[in-house]
Amino acid sequence: MTKNKTALVCGAGGFIGSHLAIRLKKEGFWVRGVDLKYPEFAPTVADDFVIGDLRDQIVVQNILDRPFDEVYQLAADMGGAGYIFTGEHDADVMHNSAQINLNMAYYGVKAGIKKIFYSSSACIYPEYNQMDPDNPKCSEDSAYPAAPDSEYGWEKLFSEHLYSSYHRNYGLDVNIARFHNIFGPEGTWTDGREKAPAAMCRKVAETPDNGEIEMWGDGKQTRSFLYIDECLDGMRRLMDSDFTGPVNIGSEEMVTINQLAEMAMDIAGKKLTIKHIPGPLGVRGRNSDNNLIEDKLGWKPSKPLKEGMVKTYKWIEQQVKDANK
Ligand code: NAD
């Protein structure tokens, strides 16, 4: 009998990590998850789940007790615009996430791990290329001269360099992806850390027909959103390759936030008015550029945004109903 491949998922209590653990189990991996918390919306499927703080070197040494075939480093101090762009959490975001990555790279090499995936972000791209909502530039080589619009983005850029250095100096096999707005069911949908698709679905689900919802900014800022299952396809494709990246994993279907809200209303069968209010926004425009991933891995998302939004809306609508019981 062949031995199961082993995977360590750091951040397995979070949105992408909990979905990834399910995918890895289906593929036959033995999975250990680590996080400060268990997944919020469903029990973990991991074979072993360690509640631990990855800023702590002892915890990191303990969880790396074997030369894992694959390590996925998804743990980060993060959230939506309400968390990242207000400036109130900058020191924590930089300290906490950098500490996690410093520990994982250093002790990962010591433990002899075979391969590590690092989740960077579209937030590393310079603000100056994302001022025009209709023509944002996010090709991988446009990252420099660096000018991310948040400390969250600067930490991601630092950690990309950290893992790349370990690749060069210690032969650590790294795969670095820059995620562009991943969304789907069983993700944060309330409390200020939720992202735009979840926020729009929640507001629409909570508001009676012909009512009003609030939106930060004029709603003309653009973004693209990638459904979780597509993201997992891209991640697994990248990990099965020897392409180190960094490479975008995102969708090229760019919409305005107004259009995203309209889509949620359409799915719900409601007609609501949008009241635009001041709030933290981020860049004016952002879209994934998938030329590099198509070229290197022959991969691109296969489904339209609407399909993922339907599944996400249904899930959030149920959460809203349950919360009001
Ligand atoms: P998430 O916040 O749901 O998951 C991150 C998990 O890390 C959380 O469960 C959190 O408890 C855990 N964590 C934080 N600090 C920790 C610590 N000190 N020790 C142990 N665990 C700790 O986020 P997500 O959406 O699943 O994102 C996963 C990764 O992908 C993150 O690194 C994020 O920066 C990156 N990313 C996500 C998106 C997106 O749209 N979701 C976009 C770009 C990048």
Short mmCIF file of C-alpha atoms and ligand atoms in Angstrom, two decimals:
data_model
loop_
_atom_site.label_atom_id
_atom_site.label_comp_id
_atom_site.label_asym_id
_atom_site.label_seq_id
_atom_site.Cartn_x
_atom_site.Cartn_y
_atom_site.Cartn_z
CA MET A 1 0.00 0.00 0.00
CA THR A 2 1.32 3.50 -0.83
CA LYS A 3 1.63 5.82 2.14
CA ASN A 4 -0.64 8.87 2.16
CA LYS A 5 1.05 12.12 1.27
CA THR A 6 1.13 14.53 4.21
CA ALA A 7 0.00 18.15 4.21
CA LEU A 8 0.16 20.89 6.82
CA VAL A 9 -2.39 23.68 6.47
CA CYS A 10 -1.52 26.81 8.48
CA GLY A 11 -4.63 28.92 8.90
CA ALA A 12 -6.88 25.85 8.59
CA GLY A 13 -9.52 27.51 10.76
CA GLY A 14 -9.90 30.29 8.22
CA PHE A 15 -11.90 30.61 5.04
CA ILE A 16 -9.50 29.31 2.38
CA GLY A 17 -7.69 26.94 4.77
CA SER A 18 -10.86 25.12 5.84
CA HIS A 19 -11.95 24.63 2.22
CA LEU A 20 -8.42 23.52 1.30
CA ALA A 21 -8.38 20.88 4.04
CA ILE A 22 -11.55 19.37 2.52
CA ARG A 23 -9.95 19.34 -0.94
CA LEU A 24 -6.73 17.74 0.32
CA LYS A 25 -8.63 15.05 2.21
CA LYS A 26 -10.61 14.22 -0.94
CA GLU A 27 -7.30 13.87 -2.77
CA GLY A 28 -6.08 11.35 -0.18
CA PHE A 29 -3.69 13.48 1.88
CA TRP A 30 -3.16 13.02 5.60
CA VAL A 31 -3.85 16.57 6.81
CA ARG A 32 -2.80 18.49 9.89
CA GLY A 33 -4.45 21.87 10.39
CA VAL A 34 -3.17 24.65 12.65
CA ASP A 35 -4.92 27.82 13.69
CA LEU A 36 -5.82 30.01 16.63
CA LYS A 37 -9.38 28.74 16.20
CA TYR A 38 -11.43 25.92 14.71
CA PRO A 39 -13.34 26.62 11.47
CA GLU A 40 -16.33 28.75 12.32
CA PHE A 41 -19.07 27.22 10.19
CA ALA A 42 -18.40 23.46 9.95
CA PRO A 43 -16.32 20.90 11.84
CA THR A 44 -12.80 20.43 10.52
CA VAL A 45 -12.08 17.41 8.34
CA ALA A 46 -8.36 17.46 9.17
CA ASP A 47 -6.87 14.26 10.62
CA ASP A 48 -5.19 16.33 13.29
CA PHE A 49 -6.01 19.91 14.25
CA VAL A 50 -3.71 21.89 16.50
CA ILE A 51 -4.98 25.02 18.21
CA GLY A 52 -1.82 27.08 18.39
CA ASP A 53 -0.23 30.45 17.74
CA LEU A 54 2.17 30.35 14.80
CA ARG A 55 3.99 33.43 16.15
CA ASP A 56 5.27 31.10 18.85
CA GLN A 57 8.48 29.30 17.85
CA ILE A 58 7.78 26.34 20.14
CA VAL A 59 4.35 25.80 18.56
CA VAL A 60 5.88 25.95 15.09
CA GLN A 61 8.64 23.47 15.98
CA ASN A 62 6.06 21.09 17.45
CA ILE A 63 3.74 21.09 14.46
CA LEU A 64 6.67 20.57 12.08
CA ASP A 65 7.46 17.19 13.62
CA ARG A 66 7.83 15.47 10.23
CA PRO A 67 9.05 16.41 6.73
CA PHE A 68 5.61 17.24 5.32
CA ASP A 69 5.19 16.67 1.58
CA GLU A 70 3.22 19.90 1.25
CA VAL A 71 2.83 22.91 3.54
CA TYR A 72 0.25 25.61 2.86
CA GLN A 73 0.99 28.86 4.70
CA LEU A 74 -2.32 30.76 4.76
CA ALA A 75 -2.27 32.12 8.31
CA ALA A 76 -2.28 35.91 8.47
CA ASP A 77 -3.73 38.74 10.48
CA MET A 78 -6.16 40.00 7.89
CA GLY A 79 -9.66 41.14 7.04
CA GLY A 80 -11.62 43.21 4.56
CA ALA A 81 -11.27 46.94 3.91
CA GLY A 82 -12.80 47.71 7.31
CA TYR A 83 -9.82 46.03 8.96
CA ILE A 84 -6.91 46.62 6.57
CA PHE A 85 -7.43 50.21 5.40
CA THR A 86 -8.36 52.11 8.55
CA GLY A 87 -4.75 52.20 9.80
CA GLU A 88 -5.77 51.11 13.29
CA HIS A 89 -4.37 47.59 12.93
CA ASP A 90 -1.16 48.34 10.97
CA ALA A 91 1.35 47.40 13.66
CA ASP A 92 -0.47 44.16 14.53
CA VAL A 93 -0.90 43.17 10.89
CA MET A 94 2.81 43.67 10.14
CA HIS A 95 4.14 42.13 13.33
CA ASN A 96 1.82 39.14 13.52
CA SER A 97 2.00 38.04 9.89
CA ALA A 98 5.75 38.64 9.51
CA GLN A 99 6.41 36.65 12.71
CA ILE A 100 4.37 33.72 11.39
CA ASN A 101 6.25 33.71 8.08
CA LEU A 102 9.69 34.09 9.68
CA ASN A 103 8.93 31.06 11.86
CA MET A 104 7.49 28.94 9.05
CA ALA A 105 10.38 29.53 6.63
CA TYR A 106 13.09 28.98 9.25
CA TYR A 107 11.65 25.92 10.96
CA GLY A 108 10.26 24.55 7.69
CA VAL A 109 13.80 24.22 6.37
CA LYS A 110 14.97 22.65 9.65
CA ALA A 111 12.13 20.10 9.48
CA GLY A 112 13.02 19.23 5.88
CA ILE A 113 9.60 20.05 4.41
CA LYS A 114 9.38 19.24 0.72
CA LYS A 115 7.32 22.16 -0.55
CA ILE A 116 5.62 25.28 0.76
CA PHE A 117 2.79 27.36 -0.69
CA TYR A 118 2.66 31.00 0.35
CA SER A 119 -0.49 33.07 -0.05
CA SER A 120 0.46 36.59 -1.05
CA SER A 121 -2.08 39.12 -2.26
CA ALA A 122 -3.09 41.50 -5.03
CA CYS A 123 -2.62 44.14 -2.32
CA ILE A 124 1.12 44.16 -3.12
CA TYR A 125 0.48 45.94 -6.45
CA PRO A 126 1.38 49.63 -6.59
CA GLU A 127 -1.35 52.12 -5.98
CA TYR A 128 -0.13 54.27 -8.92
CA ASN A 129 -1.19 51.54 -11.42
CA GLN A 130 -4.67 51.27 -9.93
CA MET A 131 -6.00 54.84 -10.04
CA ASP A 132 -8.09 54.37 -13.20
CA PRO A 133 -11.02 52.03 -12.44
CA ASP A 134 -11.26 50.98 -16.11
CA ASN A 135 -7.58 50.18 -16.67
CA PRO A 136 -5.89 48.79 -13.57
CA LYS A 137 -2.54 47.09 -14.15
CA CYS A 138 -1.77 43.97 -12.13
CA SER A 139 0.65 41.93 -14.22
CA GLU A 140 3.16 40.21 -11.95
CA ASP A 141 6.08 42.28 -13.25
CA SER A 142 4.28 45.54 -12.46
CA ALA A 143 4.91 45.03 -8.72
CA TYR A 144 8.00 47.25 -8.80
CA PRO A 145 8.83 50.03 -7.99
CA ALA A 146 6.78 48.87 -5.03
CA ALA A 147 4.05 51.10 -3.61
CA PRO A 148 1.29 48.98 -1.99
CA ASP A 149 -1.55 51.04 -0.52
CA SER A 150 -1.56 49.24 2.85
CA GLU A 151 0.86 47.84 5.44
CA TYR A 152 -0.86 44.50 4.83
CA GLY A 153 0.47 44.68 1.24
CA TRP A 154 3.97 45.62 2.40
CA GLU A 155 4.10 42.63 4.74
CA LYS A 156 3.00 40.31 1.91
CA LEU A 157 5.75 41.73 -0.31
CA PHE A 158 8.33 41.26 2.46
CA SER A 159 7.24 37.66 2.93
CA GLU A 160 7.37 36.94 -0.81
CA HIS A 161 11.02 38.01 -0.63
CA LEU A 162 11.54 36.00 2.55
CA TYR A 163 10.35 32.73 0.95
CA SER A 164 12.22 33.48 -2.28
CA SER A 165 15.43 33.97 -0.25
CA TYR A 166 14.94 30.62 1.45
CA HIS A 167 14.44 29.12 -1.99
CA ARG A 168 17.72 30.60 -3.25
CA ASN A 169 19.85 30.04 -0.16
CA TYR A 170 18.42 26.84 1.36
CA GLY A 171 16.75 25.14 -1.61
CA LEU A 172 13.27 25.43 -0.03
CA ASP A 173 10.75 24.56 -2.74
CA VAL A 174 8.30 27.49 -2.71
CA ASN A 175 5.17 28.33 -4.70
CA ILE A 176 3.93 31.86 -4.23
CA ALA A 177 0.46 32.99 -5.34
CA ARG A 178 -1.07 36.45 -5.24
CA PHE A 179 -4.77 35.94 -4.52
CA HIS A 180 -7.30 38.42 -5.89
CA ASN A 181 -10.44 38.61 -3.69
CA ILE A 182 -11.46 35.02 -3.00
CA PHE A 183 -15.06 34.53 -1.91
CA GLY A 184 -17.66 31.84 -1.27
CA PRO A 185 -19.81 30.14 1.36
CA GLU A 186 -18.43 29.59 4.86
CA GLY A 187 -16.42 32.80 4.77
CA THR A 188 -16.65 35.78 7.13
CA TRP A 189 -19.92 37.55 6.34
CA THR A 190 -20.26 40.03 9.19
CA ASP A 191 -18.21 41.90 11.89
CA GLY A 192 -16.17 44.25 9.65
CA ARG A 193 -13.68 41.64 8.41
CA GLU A 194 -15.95 40.48 5.57
CA LYS A 195 -15.09 41.25 1.94
CA ALA A 196 -17.27 43.03 -0.63
CA PRO A 197 -19.18 39.98 -2.05
CA ALA A 198 -20.16 38.80 1.44
CA ALA A 199 -20.96 42.35 2.57
CA MET A 200 -23.23 42.94 -0.44
CA CYS A 201 -24.99 39.58 -0.01
CA ARG A 202 -25.55 40.24 3.70
CA LYS A 203 -26.91 43.75 3.17
CA VAL A 204 -29.28 42.56 0.45
CA ALA A 205 -30.40 39.55 2.51
CA GLU A 206 -31.04 41.73 5.58
CA THR A 207 -33.01 44.44 3.74
CA PRO A 208 -36.68 44.12 2.78
CA ASP A 209 -37.68 44.67 -0.86
CA ASN A 210 -37.67 48.38 -1.90
CA GLY A 211 -35.46 49.24 1.06
CA GLU A 212 -32.03 50.91 1.10
CA ILE A 213 -28.50 49.59 1.58
CA GLU A 214 -25.36 51.54 2.39
CA MET A 215 -22.15 51.27 0.41
CA TRP A 216 -18.72 52.77 1.08
CA GLY A 217 -17.67 55.22 -1.66
CA ASP A 218 -19.38 55.93 -4.99
CA GLY A 219 -19.46 52.23 -5.96
CA LYS A 220 -17.61 52.98 -9.20
CA GLN A 221 -14.40 51.38 -7.94
CA THR A 222 -13.70 48.11 -9.78
CA ARG A 223 -12.58 44.67 -8.59
CA SER A 224 -12.63 41.05 -9.68
CA PHE A 225 -13.66 38.15 -7.44
CA LEU A 226 -12.69 34.48 -7.62
CA TYR A 227 -14.89 31.71 -6.30
CA ILE A 228 -13.26 29.48 -3.69
CA ASP A 229 -13.40 26.23 -5.72
CA GLU A 230 -11.62 27.91 -8.62
CA CYS A 231 -9.00 29.26 -6.23
CA LEU A 232 -8.34 25.75 -4.90
CA ASP A 233 -7.96 24.46 -8.48
CA GLY A 234 -5.35 27.14 -9.16
CA MET A 235 -3.51 26.46 -5.90
CA ARG A 236 -3.34 22.73 -6.46
CA ARG A 237 -2.20 23.28 -10.06
CA LEU A 238 0.56 25.59 -8.82
CA MET A 239 1.69 23.16 -6.11
CA ASP A 240 1.90 20.34 -8.64
CA SER A 241 4.26 22.45 -10.75
CA ASP A 242 7.83 23.58 -10.25
CA PHE A 243 6.93 27.20 -11.02
CA THR A 244 7.87 29.26 -7.96
CA GLY A 245 5.87 32.37 -8.90
CA PRO A 246 4.80 34.83 -7.65
CA VAL A 247 1.76 34.39 -9.85
CA ASN A 248 -1.76 35.84 -9.78
CA ILE A 249 -4.64 33.54 -8.84
CA GLY A 250 -7.74 35.55 -9.62
CA SER A 251 -10.51 36.29 -12.05
CA GLU A 252 -10.39 38.73 -14.97
CA GLU A 253 -14.15 39.41 -14.82
CA MET A 254 -13.96 42.97 -13.53
CA VAL A 255 -17.09 44.61 -12.07
CA THR A 256 -17.86 47.82 -10.22
CA ILE A 257 -19.02 47.47 -6.63
CA ASN A 258 -22.36 48.93 -7.80
CA GLN A 259 -22.63 46.07 -10.32
CA LEU A 260 -21.75 43.57 -7.58
CA ALA A 261 -24.59 44.93 -5.43
CA GLU A 262 -26.98 44.82 -8.42
CA MET A 263 -25.99 41.19 -8.97
CA ALA A 264 -26.83 40.31 -5.35
CA MET A 265 -30.19 42.12 -5.70
CA ASP A 266 -30.90 40.29 -8.92
CA ILE A 267 -30.18 36.91 -7.28
CA ALA A 268 -32.40 37.84 -4.31
CA GLY A 269 -35.16 39.17 -6.57
CA LYS A 270 -35.16 42.52 -4.71
CA LYS A 271 -35.00 46.12 -5.88
CA LEU A 272 -33.08 48.24 -3.37
CA THR A 273 -31.60 51.74 -3.50
CA ILE A 274 -27.94 52.25 -2.75
CA LYS A 275 -26.91 55.02 -0.38
CA HIS A 276 -23.25 55.93 -0.87
CA ILE A 277 -21.46 56.84 2.33
CA PRO A 278 -17.82 57.64 3.21
CA GLY A 279 -15.70 54.65 4.25
CA PRO A 280 -12.36 52.87 3.76
CA LEU A 281 -11.93 51.99 0.08
CA GLY A 282 -8.53 50.84 -1.15
CA VAL A 283 -7.48 51.42 -4.75
CA ARG A 284 -9.88 52.71 -7.46
CA GLY A 285 -9.50 49.73 -9.75
CA ARG A 286 -8.10 46.22 -9.55
CA ASN A 287 -8.31 43.19 -11.81
CA SER A 288 -6.32 40.00 -12.09
CA ASP A 289 -4.00 39.59 -15.05
CA ASN A 290 -3.94 35.88 -15.89
CA ASN A 291 -1.44 35.85 -18.75
CA LEU A 292 1.38 34.40 -16.67
CA ILE A 293 -0.64 31.62 -15.01
CA GLU A 294 -2.19 30.65 -18.36
CA ASP A 295 1.22 30.57 -19.93
CA LYS A 296 3.01 28.64 -17.14
CA LEU A 297 0.24 26.36 -15.85
CA GLY A 298 -2.40 26.39 -18.58
CA TRP A 299 -4.98 27.43 -15.99
CA LYS A 300 -7.69 30.07 -15.81
CA PRO A 301 -11.03 30.29 -13.99
CA SER A 302 -13.80 28.41 -15.75
CA LYS A 303 -17.05 29.89 -14.38
CA PRO A 304 -18.69 33.34 -14.36
CA LEU A 305 -18.85 35.44 -11.18
CA LYS A 306 -22.65 35.12 -11.06
CA GLU A 307 -22.46 31.36 -10.44
CA GLY A 308 -20.32 31.80 -7.32
CA MET A 309 -22.46 34.71 -6.16
CA VAL A 310 -25.62 32.58 -6.34
CA LYS A 311 -24.05 29.94 -4.06
CA THR A 312 -22.66 32.58 -1.70
CA TYR A 313 -25.94 34.52 -1.52
CA LYS A 314 -27.89 31.38 -0.64
CA TRP A 315 -25.47 30.54 2.15
CA ILE A 316 -25.46 34.08 3.60
CA GLU A 317 -29.25 34.36 3.34
CA GLN A 318 -29.46 31.25 5.52
CA GLN A 319 -26.97 32.71 8.03
CA VAL A 320 -29.07 35.88 8.27
CA LYS A 321 -32.24 33.81 8.85
CA ASP A 322 -30.50 31.70 11.53
CA ALA A 323 -29.14 34.81 13.27
CA ASN A 324 -32.65 36.28 13.48
CA LYS A 325 -34.32 33.17 14.89
P1 NAD B 1 -8.83 34.03 7.10
O1 NAD B 1 -8.65 35.24 7.95
O2 NAD B 1 -10.17 33.42 7.01
O3 NAD B 1 -7.79 32.91 7.52
C1 NAD B 1 -6.56 33.19 8.11
C2 NAD B 1 -6.46 32.32 9.34
O4 NAD B 1 -5.18 32.55 9.95
C3 NAD B 1 -7.52 32.65 10.42
O5 NAD B 1 -8.31 31.51 10.69
C4 NAD B 1 -6.69 33.06 11.62
O6 NAD B 1 -7.23 32.64 12.86
C5 NAD B 1 -5.36 32.39 11.34
N1 NAD B 1 -4.30 33.03 12.08
C6 NAD B 1 -4.05 34.36 12.20
N2 NAD B 1 -3.02 34.57 13.03
C7 NAD B 1 -2.61 33.34 13.44
C8 NAD B 1 -1.60 32.90 14.33
N3 NAD B 1 -0.80 33.77 14.95
N4 NAD B 1 -1.45 31.57 14.53
C9 NAD B 1 -2.28 30.67 13.92
N5 NAD B 1 -3.25 31.04 13.07
C10 NAD B 1 -3.41 32.35 12.84
O7 NAD B 1 -8.30 34.45 5.65
P2 NAD B 1 -8.47 33.73 4.24
O8 NAD B 1 -9.42 34.53 3.43
O9 NAD B 1 -8.68 32.28 4.43
O10 NAD B 1 -7.03 33.98 3.61
C11 NAD B 1 -5.97 33.03 3.70
C12 NAD B 1 -4.67 33.67 3.24
O11 NAD B 1 -4.82 34.17 1.90
C13 NAD B 1 -4.23 34.85 4.08
O12 NAD B 1 -2.83 34.81 4.19
C14 NAD B 1 -4.62 36.05 3.27
O13 NAD B 1 -3.80 37.16 3.53
C15 NAD B 1 -4.45 35.53 1.85
N6 NAD B 1 -5.31 36.26 0.91
C16 NAD B 1 -6.66 36.07 0.94
C17 NAD B 1 -7.46 36.76 0.06
C18 NAD B 1 -8.95 36.58 0.06
O14 NAD B 1 -9.60 37.22 -0.76
N7 NAD B 1 -9.54 35.74 0.91
C19 NAD B 1 -6.89 37.64 -0.87
C20 NAD B 1 -5.52 37.82 -0.87
C21 NAD B 1 -4.73 37.10 0.02
#
